[in-house]
PDB file of C-alpha atoms and ligand atoms in Angstrom:
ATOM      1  CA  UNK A   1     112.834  55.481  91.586  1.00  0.00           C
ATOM      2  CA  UNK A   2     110.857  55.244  88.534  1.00  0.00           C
ATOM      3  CA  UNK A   3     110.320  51.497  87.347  1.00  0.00           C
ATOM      4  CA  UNK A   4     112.739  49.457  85.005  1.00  0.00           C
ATOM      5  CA  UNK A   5     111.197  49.078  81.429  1.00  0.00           C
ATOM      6  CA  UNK A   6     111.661  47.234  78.552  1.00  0.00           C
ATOM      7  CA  UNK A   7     113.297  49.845  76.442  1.00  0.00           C
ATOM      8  CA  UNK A   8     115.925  50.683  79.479  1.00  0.00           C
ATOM      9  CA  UNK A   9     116.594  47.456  79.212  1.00  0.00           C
ATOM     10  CA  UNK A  10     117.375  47.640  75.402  1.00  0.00           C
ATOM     11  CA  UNK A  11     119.157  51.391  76.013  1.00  0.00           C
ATOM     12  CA  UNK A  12     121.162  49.339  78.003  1.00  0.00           C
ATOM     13  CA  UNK A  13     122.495  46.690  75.880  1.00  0.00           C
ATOM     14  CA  UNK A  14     123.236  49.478  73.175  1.00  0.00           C
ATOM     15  CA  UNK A  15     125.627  50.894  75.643  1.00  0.00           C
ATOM     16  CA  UNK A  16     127.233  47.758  76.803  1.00  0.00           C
ATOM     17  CA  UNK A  17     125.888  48.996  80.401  1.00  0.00           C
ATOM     18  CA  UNK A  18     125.463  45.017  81.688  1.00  0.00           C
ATOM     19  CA  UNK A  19     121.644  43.843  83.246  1.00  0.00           C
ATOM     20  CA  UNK A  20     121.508  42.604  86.658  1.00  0.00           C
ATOM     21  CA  UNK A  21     118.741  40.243  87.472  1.00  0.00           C
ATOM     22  CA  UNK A  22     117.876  38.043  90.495  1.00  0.00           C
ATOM     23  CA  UNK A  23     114.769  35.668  91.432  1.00  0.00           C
ATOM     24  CA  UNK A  24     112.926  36.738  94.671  1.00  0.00           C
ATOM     25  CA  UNK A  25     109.423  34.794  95.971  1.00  0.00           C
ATOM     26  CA  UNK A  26     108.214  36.512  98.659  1.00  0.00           C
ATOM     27  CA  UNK A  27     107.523  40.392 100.335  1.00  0.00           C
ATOM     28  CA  UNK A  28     110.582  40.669 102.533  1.00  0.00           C
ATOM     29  CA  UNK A  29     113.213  38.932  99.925  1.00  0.00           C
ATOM     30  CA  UNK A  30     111.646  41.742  97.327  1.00  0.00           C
ATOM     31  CA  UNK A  31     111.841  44.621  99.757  1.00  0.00           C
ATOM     32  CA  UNK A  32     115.706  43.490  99.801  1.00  0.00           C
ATOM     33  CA  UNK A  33     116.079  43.401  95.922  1.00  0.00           C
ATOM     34  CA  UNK A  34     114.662  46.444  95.583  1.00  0.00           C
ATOM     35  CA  UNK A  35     117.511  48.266  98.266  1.00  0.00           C
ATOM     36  CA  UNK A  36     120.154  46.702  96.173  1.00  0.00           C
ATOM     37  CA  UNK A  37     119.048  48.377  93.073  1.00  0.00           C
ATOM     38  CA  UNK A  38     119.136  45.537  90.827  1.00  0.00           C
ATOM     39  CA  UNK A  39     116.958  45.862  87.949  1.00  0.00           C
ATOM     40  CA  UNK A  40     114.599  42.709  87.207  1.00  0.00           C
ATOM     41  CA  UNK A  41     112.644  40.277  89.659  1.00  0.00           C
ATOM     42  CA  UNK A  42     112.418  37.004  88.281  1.00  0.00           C
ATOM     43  CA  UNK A  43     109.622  35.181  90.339  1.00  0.00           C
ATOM     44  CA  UNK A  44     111.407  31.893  89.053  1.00  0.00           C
ATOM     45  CA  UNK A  45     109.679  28.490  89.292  1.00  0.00           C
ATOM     46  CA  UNK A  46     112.845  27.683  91.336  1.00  0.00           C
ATOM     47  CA  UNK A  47     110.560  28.565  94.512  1.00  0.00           C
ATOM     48  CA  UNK A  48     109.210  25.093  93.649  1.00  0.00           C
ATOM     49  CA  UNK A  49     112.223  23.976  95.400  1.00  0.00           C
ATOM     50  CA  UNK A  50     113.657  26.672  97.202  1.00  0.00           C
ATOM     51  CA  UNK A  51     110.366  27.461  98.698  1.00  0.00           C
ATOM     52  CA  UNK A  52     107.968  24.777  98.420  1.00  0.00           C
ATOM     53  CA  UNK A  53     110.703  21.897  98.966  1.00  0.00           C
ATOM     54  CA  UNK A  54     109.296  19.621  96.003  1.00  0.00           C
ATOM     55  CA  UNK A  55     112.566  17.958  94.102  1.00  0.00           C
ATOM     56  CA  UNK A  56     111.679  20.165  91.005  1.00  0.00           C
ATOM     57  CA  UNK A  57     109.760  22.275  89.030  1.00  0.00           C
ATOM     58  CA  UNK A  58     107.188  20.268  87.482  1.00  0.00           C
ATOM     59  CA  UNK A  59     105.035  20.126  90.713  1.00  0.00           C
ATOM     60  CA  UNK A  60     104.497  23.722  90.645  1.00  0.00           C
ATOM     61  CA  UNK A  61     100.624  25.475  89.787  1.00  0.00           C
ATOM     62  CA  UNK A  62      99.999  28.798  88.408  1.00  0.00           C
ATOM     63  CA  UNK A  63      97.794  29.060  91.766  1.00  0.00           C
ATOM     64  CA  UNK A  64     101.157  28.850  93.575  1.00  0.00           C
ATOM     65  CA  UNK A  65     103.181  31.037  90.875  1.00  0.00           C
ATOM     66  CA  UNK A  66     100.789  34.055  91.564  1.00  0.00           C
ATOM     67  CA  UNK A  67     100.598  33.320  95.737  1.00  0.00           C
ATOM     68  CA  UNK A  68     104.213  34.185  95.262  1.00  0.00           C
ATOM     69  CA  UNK A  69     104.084  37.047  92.585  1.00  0.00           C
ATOM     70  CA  UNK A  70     101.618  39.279  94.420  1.00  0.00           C
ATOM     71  CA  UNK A  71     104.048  39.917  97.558  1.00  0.00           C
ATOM     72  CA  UNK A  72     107.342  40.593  95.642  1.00  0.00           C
ATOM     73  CA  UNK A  73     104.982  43.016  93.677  1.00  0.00           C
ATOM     74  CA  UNK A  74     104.120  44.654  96.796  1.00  0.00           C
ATOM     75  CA  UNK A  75     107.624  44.367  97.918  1.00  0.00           C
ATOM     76  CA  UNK A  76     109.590  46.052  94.788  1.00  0.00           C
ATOM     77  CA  UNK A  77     108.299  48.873  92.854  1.00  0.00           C
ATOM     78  CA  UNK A  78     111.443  49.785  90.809  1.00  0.00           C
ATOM     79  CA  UNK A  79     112.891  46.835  89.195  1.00  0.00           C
ATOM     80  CA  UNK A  80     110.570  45.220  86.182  1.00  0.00           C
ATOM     81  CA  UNK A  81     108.614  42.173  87.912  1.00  0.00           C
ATOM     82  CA  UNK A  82     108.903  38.816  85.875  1.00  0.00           C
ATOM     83  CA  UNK A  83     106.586  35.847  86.574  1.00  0.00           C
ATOM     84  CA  UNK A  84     107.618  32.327  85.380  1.00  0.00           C
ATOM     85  CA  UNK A  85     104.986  30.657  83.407  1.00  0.00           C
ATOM     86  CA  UNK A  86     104.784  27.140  85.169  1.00  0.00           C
ATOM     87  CA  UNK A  87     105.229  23.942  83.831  1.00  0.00           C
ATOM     88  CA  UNK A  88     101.882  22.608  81.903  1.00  0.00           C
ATOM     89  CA  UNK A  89     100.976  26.549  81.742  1.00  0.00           C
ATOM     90  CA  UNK A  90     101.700  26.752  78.167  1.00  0.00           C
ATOM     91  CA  UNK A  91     102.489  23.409  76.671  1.00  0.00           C
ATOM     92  CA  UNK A  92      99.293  23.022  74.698  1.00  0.00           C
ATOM     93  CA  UNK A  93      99.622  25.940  72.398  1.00  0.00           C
ATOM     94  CA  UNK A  94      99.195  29.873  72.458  1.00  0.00           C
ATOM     95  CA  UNK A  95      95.474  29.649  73.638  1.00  0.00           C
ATOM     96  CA  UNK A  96      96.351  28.106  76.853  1.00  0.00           C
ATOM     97  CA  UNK A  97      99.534  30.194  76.935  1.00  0.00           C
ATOM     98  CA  UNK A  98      97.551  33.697  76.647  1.00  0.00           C
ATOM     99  CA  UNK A  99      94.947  32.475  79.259  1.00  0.00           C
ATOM    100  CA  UNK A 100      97.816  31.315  81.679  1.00  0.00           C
ATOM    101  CA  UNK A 101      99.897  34.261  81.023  1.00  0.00           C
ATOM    102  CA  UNK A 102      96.834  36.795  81.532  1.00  0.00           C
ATOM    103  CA  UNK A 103      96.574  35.163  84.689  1.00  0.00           C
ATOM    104  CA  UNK A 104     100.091  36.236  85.928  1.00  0.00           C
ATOM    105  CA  UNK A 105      99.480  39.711  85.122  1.00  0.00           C
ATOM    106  CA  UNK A 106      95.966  40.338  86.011  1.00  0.00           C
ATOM    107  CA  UNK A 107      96.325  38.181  89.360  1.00  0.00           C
ATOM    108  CA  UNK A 108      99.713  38.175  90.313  1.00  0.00           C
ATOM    109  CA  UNK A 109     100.437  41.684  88.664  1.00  0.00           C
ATOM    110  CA  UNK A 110     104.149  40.997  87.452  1.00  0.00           C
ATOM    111  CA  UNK A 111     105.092  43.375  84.225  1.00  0.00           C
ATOM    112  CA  UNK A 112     106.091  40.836  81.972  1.00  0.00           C
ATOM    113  CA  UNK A 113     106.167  36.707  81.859  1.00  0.00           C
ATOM    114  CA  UNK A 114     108.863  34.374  80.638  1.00  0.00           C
ATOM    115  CA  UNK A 115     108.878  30.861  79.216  1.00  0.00           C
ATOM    116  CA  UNK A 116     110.815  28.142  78.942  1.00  0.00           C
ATOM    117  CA  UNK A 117     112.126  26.666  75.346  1.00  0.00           C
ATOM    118  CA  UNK A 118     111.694  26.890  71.394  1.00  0.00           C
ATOM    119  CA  UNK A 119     107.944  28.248  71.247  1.00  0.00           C
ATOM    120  CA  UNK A 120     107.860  31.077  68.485  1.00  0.00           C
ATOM    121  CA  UNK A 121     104.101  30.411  67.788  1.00  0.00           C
ATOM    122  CA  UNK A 122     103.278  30.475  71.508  1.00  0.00           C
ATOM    123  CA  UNK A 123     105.663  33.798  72.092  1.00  0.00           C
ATOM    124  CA  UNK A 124     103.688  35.304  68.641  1.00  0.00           C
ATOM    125  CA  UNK A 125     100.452  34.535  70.366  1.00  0.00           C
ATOM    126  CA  UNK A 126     101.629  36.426  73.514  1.00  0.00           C
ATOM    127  CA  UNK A 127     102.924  39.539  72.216  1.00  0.00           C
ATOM    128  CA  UNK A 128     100.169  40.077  69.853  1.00  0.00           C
ATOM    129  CA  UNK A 129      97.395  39.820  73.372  1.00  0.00           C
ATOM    130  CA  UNK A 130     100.061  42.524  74.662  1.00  0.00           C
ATOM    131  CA  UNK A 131     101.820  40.083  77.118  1.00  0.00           C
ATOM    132  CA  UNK A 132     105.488  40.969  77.335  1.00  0.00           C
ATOM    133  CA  UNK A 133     107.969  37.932  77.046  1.00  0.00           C
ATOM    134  CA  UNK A 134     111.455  37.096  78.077  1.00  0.00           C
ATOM    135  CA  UNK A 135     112.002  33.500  76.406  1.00  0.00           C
ATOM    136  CA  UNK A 136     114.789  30.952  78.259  1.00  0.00           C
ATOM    137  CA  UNK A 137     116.529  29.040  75.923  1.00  0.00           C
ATOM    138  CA  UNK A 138     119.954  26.841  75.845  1.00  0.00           C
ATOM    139  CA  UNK A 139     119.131  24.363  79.506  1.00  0.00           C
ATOM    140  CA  UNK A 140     115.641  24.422  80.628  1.00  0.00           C
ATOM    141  CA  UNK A 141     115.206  22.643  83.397  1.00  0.00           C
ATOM    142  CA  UNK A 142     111.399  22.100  83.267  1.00  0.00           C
ATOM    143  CA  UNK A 143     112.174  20.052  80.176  1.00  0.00           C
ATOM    144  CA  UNK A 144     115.865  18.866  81.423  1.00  0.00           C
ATOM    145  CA  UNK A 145     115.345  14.798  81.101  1.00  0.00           C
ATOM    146  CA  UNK A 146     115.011  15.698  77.691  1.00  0.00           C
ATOM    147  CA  UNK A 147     118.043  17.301  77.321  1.00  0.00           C
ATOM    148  CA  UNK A 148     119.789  14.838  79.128  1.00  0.00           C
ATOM    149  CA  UNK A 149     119.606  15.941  82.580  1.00  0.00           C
ATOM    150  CA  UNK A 150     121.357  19.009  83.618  1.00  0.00           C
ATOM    151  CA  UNK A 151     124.182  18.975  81.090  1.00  0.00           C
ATOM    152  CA  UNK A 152     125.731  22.077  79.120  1.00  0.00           C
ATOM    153  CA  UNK A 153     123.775  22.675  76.302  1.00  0.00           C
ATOM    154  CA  UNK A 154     125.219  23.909  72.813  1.00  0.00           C
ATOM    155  CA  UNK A 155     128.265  21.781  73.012  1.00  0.00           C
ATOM    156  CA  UNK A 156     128.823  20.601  69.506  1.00  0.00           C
ATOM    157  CA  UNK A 157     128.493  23.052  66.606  1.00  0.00           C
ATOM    158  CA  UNK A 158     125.057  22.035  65.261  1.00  0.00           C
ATOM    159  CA  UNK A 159     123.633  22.128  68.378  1.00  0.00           C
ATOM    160  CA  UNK A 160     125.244  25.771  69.201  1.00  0.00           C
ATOM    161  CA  UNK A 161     124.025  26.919  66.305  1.00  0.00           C
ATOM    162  CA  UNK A 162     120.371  25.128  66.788  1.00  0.00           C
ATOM    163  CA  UNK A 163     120.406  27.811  69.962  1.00  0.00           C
ATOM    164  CA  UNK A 164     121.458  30.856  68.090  1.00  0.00           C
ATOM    165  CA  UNK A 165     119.046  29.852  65.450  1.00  0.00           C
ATOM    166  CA  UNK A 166     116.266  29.441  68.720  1.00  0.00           C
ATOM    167  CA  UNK A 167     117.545  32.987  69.890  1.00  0.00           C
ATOM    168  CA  UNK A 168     116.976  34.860  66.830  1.00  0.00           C
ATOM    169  CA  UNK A 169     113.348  33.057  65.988  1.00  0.00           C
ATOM    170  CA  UNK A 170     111.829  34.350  69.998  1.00  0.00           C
ATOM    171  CA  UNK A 171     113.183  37.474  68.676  1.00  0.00           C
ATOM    172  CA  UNK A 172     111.171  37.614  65.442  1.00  0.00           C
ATOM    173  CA  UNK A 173     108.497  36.532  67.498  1.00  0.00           C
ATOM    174  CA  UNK A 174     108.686  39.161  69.578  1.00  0.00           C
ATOM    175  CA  UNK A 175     110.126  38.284  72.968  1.00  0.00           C
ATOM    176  CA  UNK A 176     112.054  41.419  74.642  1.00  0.00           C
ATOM    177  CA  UNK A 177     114.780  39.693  76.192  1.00  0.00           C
ATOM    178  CA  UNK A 178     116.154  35.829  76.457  1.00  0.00           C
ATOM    179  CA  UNK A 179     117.752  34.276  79.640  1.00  0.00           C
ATOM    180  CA  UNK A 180     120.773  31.869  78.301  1.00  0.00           C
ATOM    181  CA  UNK A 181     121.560  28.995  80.763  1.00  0.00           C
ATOM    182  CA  UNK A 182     124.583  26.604  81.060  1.00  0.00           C
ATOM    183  CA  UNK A 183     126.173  27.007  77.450  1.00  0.00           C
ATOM    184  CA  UNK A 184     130.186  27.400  76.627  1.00  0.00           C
ATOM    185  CA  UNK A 185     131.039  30.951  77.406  1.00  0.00           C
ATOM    186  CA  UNK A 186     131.861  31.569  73.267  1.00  0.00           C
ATOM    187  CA  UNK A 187     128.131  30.448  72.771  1.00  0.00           C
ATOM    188  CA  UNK A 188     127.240  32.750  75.223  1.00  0.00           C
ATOM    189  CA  UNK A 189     128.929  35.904  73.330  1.00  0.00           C
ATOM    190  CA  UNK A 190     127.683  34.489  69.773  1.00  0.00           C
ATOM    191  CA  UNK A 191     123.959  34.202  71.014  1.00  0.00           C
ATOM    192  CA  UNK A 192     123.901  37.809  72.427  1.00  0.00           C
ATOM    193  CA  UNK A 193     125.609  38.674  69.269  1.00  0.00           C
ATOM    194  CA  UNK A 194     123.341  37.776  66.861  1.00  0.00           C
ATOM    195  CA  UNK A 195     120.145  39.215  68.503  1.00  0.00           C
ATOM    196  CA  UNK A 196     119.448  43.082  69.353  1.00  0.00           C
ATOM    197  CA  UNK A 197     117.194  41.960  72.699  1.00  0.00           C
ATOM    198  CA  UNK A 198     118.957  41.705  75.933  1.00  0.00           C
ATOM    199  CA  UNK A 199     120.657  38.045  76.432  1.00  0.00           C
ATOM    200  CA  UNK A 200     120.461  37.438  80.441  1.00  0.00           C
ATOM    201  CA  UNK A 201     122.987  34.779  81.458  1.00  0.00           C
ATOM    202  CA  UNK A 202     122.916  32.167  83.978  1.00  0.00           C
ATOM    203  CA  UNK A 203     125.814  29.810  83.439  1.00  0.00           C
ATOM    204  CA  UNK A 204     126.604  31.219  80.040  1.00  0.00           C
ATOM    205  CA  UNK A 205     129.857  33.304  80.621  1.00  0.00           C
ATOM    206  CA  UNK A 206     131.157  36.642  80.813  1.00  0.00           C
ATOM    207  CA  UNK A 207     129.733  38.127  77.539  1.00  0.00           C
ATOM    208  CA  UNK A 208     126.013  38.217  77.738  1.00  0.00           C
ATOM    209  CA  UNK A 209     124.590  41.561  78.155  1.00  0.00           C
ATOM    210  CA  UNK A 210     123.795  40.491  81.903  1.00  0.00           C
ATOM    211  CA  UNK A 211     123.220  38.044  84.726  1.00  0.00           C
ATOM    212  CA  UNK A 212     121.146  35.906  86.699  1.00  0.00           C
ATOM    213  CA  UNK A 213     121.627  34.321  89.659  1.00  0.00           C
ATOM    214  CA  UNK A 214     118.496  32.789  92.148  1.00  0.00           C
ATOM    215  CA  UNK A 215     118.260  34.485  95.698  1.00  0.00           C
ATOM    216  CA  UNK A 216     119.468  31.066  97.343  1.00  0.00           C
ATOM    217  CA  UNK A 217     122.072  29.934  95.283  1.00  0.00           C
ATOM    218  CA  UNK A 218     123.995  33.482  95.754  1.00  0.00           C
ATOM    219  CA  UNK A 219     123.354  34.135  99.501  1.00  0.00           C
ATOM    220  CA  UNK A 220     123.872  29.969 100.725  1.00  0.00           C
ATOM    221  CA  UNK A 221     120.348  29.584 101.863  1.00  0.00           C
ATOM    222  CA  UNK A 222     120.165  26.346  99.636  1.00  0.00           C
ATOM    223  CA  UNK A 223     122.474  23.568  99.977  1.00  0.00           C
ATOM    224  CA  UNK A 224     120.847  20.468  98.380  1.00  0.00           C
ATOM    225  CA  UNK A 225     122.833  21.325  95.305  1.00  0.00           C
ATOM    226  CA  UNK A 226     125.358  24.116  94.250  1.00  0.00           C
ATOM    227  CA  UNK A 227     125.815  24.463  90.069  1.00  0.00           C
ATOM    228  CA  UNK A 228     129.210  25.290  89.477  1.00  0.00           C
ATOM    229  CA  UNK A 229     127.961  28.834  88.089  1.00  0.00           C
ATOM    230  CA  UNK A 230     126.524  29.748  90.783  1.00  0.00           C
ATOM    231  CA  UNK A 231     128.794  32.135  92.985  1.00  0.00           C
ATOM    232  CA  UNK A 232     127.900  32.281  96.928  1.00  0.00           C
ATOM    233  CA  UNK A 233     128.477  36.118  98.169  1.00  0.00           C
ATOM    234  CA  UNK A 234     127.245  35.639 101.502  1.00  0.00           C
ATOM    235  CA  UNK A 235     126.467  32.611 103.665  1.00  0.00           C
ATOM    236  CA  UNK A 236     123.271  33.663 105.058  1.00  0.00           C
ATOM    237  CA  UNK A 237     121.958  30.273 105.939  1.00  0.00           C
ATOM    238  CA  UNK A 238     125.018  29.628 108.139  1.00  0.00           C
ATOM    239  CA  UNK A 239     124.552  32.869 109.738  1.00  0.00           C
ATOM    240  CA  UNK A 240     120.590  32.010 110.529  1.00  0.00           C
ATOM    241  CA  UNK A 241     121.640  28.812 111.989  1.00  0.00           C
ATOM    242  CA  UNK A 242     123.692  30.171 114.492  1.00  0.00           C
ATOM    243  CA  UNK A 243     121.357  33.178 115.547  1.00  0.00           C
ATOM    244  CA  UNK A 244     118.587  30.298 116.187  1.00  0.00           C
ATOM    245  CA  UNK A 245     121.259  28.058 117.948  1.00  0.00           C
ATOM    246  CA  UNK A 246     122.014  30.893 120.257  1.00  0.00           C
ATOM    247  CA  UNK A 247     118.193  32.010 120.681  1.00  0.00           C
ATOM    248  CA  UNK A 248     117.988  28.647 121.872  1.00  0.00           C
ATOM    249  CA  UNK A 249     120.603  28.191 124.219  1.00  0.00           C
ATOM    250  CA  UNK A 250     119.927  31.632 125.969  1.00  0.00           C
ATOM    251  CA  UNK A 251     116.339  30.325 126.101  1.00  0.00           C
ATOM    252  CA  UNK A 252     117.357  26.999 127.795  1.00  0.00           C
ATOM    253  CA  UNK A 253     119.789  29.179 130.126  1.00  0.00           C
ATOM    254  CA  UNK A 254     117.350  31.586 131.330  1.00  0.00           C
ATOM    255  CA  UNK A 255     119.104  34.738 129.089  1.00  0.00           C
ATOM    256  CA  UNK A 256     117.073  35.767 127.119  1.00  0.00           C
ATOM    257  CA  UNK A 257     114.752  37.464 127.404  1.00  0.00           C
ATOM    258  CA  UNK A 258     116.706  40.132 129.654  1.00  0.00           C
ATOM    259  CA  UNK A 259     115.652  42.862 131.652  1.00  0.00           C
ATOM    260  CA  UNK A 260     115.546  45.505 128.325  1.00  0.00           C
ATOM    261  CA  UNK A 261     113.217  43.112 126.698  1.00  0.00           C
ATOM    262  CA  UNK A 262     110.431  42.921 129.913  1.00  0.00           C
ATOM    263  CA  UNK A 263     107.420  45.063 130.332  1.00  0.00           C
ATOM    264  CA  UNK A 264     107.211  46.738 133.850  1.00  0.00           C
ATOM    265  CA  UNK A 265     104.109  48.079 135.386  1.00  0.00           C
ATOM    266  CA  UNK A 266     103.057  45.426 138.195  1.00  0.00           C
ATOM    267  CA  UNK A 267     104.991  44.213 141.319  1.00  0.00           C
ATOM    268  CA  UNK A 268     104.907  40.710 142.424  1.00  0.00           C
ATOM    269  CA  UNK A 269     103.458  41.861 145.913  1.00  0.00           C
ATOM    270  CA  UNK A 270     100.763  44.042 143.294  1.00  0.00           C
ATOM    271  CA  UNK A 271      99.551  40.551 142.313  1.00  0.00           C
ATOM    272  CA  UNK A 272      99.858  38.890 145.391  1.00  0.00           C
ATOM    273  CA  UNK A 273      95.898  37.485 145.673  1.00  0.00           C
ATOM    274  CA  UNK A 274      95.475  37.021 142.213  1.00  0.00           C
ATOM    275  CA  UNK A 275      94.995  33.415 141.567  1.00  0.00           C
TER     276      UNK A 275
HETATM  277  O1  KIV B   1     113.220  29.741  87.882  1.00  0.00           O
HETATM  278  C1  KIV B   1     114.337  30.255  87.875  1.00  0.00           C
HETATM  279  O2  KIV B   1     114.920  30.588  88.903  1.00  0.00           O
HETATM  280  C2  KIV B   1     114.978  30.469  86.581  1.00  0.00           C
HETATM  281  C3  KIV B   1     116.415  30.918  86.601  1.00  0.00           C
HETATM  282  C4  KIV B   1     117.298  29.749  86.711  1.00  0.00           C
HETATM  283  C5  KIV B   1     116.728  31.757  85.423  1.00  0.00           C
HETATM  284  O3  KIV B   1     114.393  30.252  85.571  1.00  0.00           O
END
């Protein structure tokens, strides 16, 4: 399969054909995307606590952003590879973005980077070095406390139409696509609406042009928290849990391993003065 690009992406919105995006961090989650045909990788900063275990997504370094890039590259030829620019990657202006973001591709080798917020001059700075860009706008959660924790954003009418006005300003900029998170459903429609990029949702209804979800979240390997837009298709941590509670028991019981799982070869009377 040839690999997902940026103008698919766009032919795609045209059509109304929707996006399908997921986050993956490592080789073996990525050789799993890539089966399921699903058409971006978004190396999220979510492995901060999916992967890492730290309570958010502050913690996490570039260093660690491109450990995790490199194998999902290996892992997923087809679908378009996004790396998450990390918190502190790109906060002091479009010289320390470029330099961060050159560090994604060059090191990690993801196709394109997204940011976090309201950064047209940063996004500008990007495109222009020939850095692709998704932006994320509506709840960030690398900024959340100053949004007021992890609220629905865009509630009131000013503030919807601060994001639409946020939406169309990355596009100016240049950014290829947005992600939307945790806005009213009608916000949802207006904001992918009033731009001609690709509006990914997460939490933002039924009328974006398509959806994210992270890897844990969707397949119940995460349970310290569960947003309410998340949808669980599968309970795969449930179903480890039990594989390792029965590894263990037929362990304990003298089961496993069994007679197919034994190398032949020597008797016991073969090794009987060996000591
Ligand atoms: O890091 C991440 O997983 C994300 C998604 C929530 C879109 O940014």
């Amino acid at each position: 399969m040839a690999k997902v690009t940026i103008q698919q992406l766009k032919e795609m919105k045209q059509k109304g054909e929707q996006i399908t995006m997921v986050t993956a961090y490592d080789y073996s989650q990525a050789v799993l995307v890539e089966k399921s045909g699903i058409e971006i990788i978004l190396v999220g900063d979510s492995l901060s606590m999916t992967m890492l275990g730290h309570p958010g997504t502050v913690n996490l370094t570039t260093d660690e952003m491109i450990h995790h890039i490199k194998p999902v590259v290996k892992g997923a030829p087809t679908p378009m590879i996004v790396g998450d620019m990390v918190f502190g990657s790109y906060n002091e202006g479009p010289a320390q973005a470029v330099r961060s973001a050159n560090r994604l591709m060059k090191e990690g080798g993801c196709d394109v980077i997204k940011l976090e917020g309201h950064c047209p001059e940063v996004v500008d700075a990007l495109v222009k070095g020939g850095i692709p860009v998704q932006g994320h706008i509506g709840l960030t959660p690398q900024t959340a406390s100053m949004l007021g924790g992890f609220k629905v954003q865009g509630k009131s009418l000013d503030a919807a139409q601060k994001i639409v006005d946020e939406a169309k300003s990355l596009e100016d900029a240049g950014a290829f696509s947005l992600v939307l998170e945790c806005v009213p459903e009608e916000l949802g429609r207006a904001v992918s609406k009033a731009v001609s990029i690709p509006v990914i949702g997460i939490g933002a209804g039924r009328y974006c042009d398509g959806q994210v979800l992270v890897f844990h979240d969707m397949l119940g390997l995460f349970d310290k928290f569960l947003p309410k837009f998340v949808k669980q298709y599968a309970q795969v941590g449930q179903e480890i849990v039990r594989a390792l509670e029965e590894y263990k028991n037929e362990v304990k019981i003298g089961a496993f391993p069994g007679e197919q799982h034994i190398f032949g070869g020597l008797s016991a009377e073969d090794l009987k003065d060996i000591k």
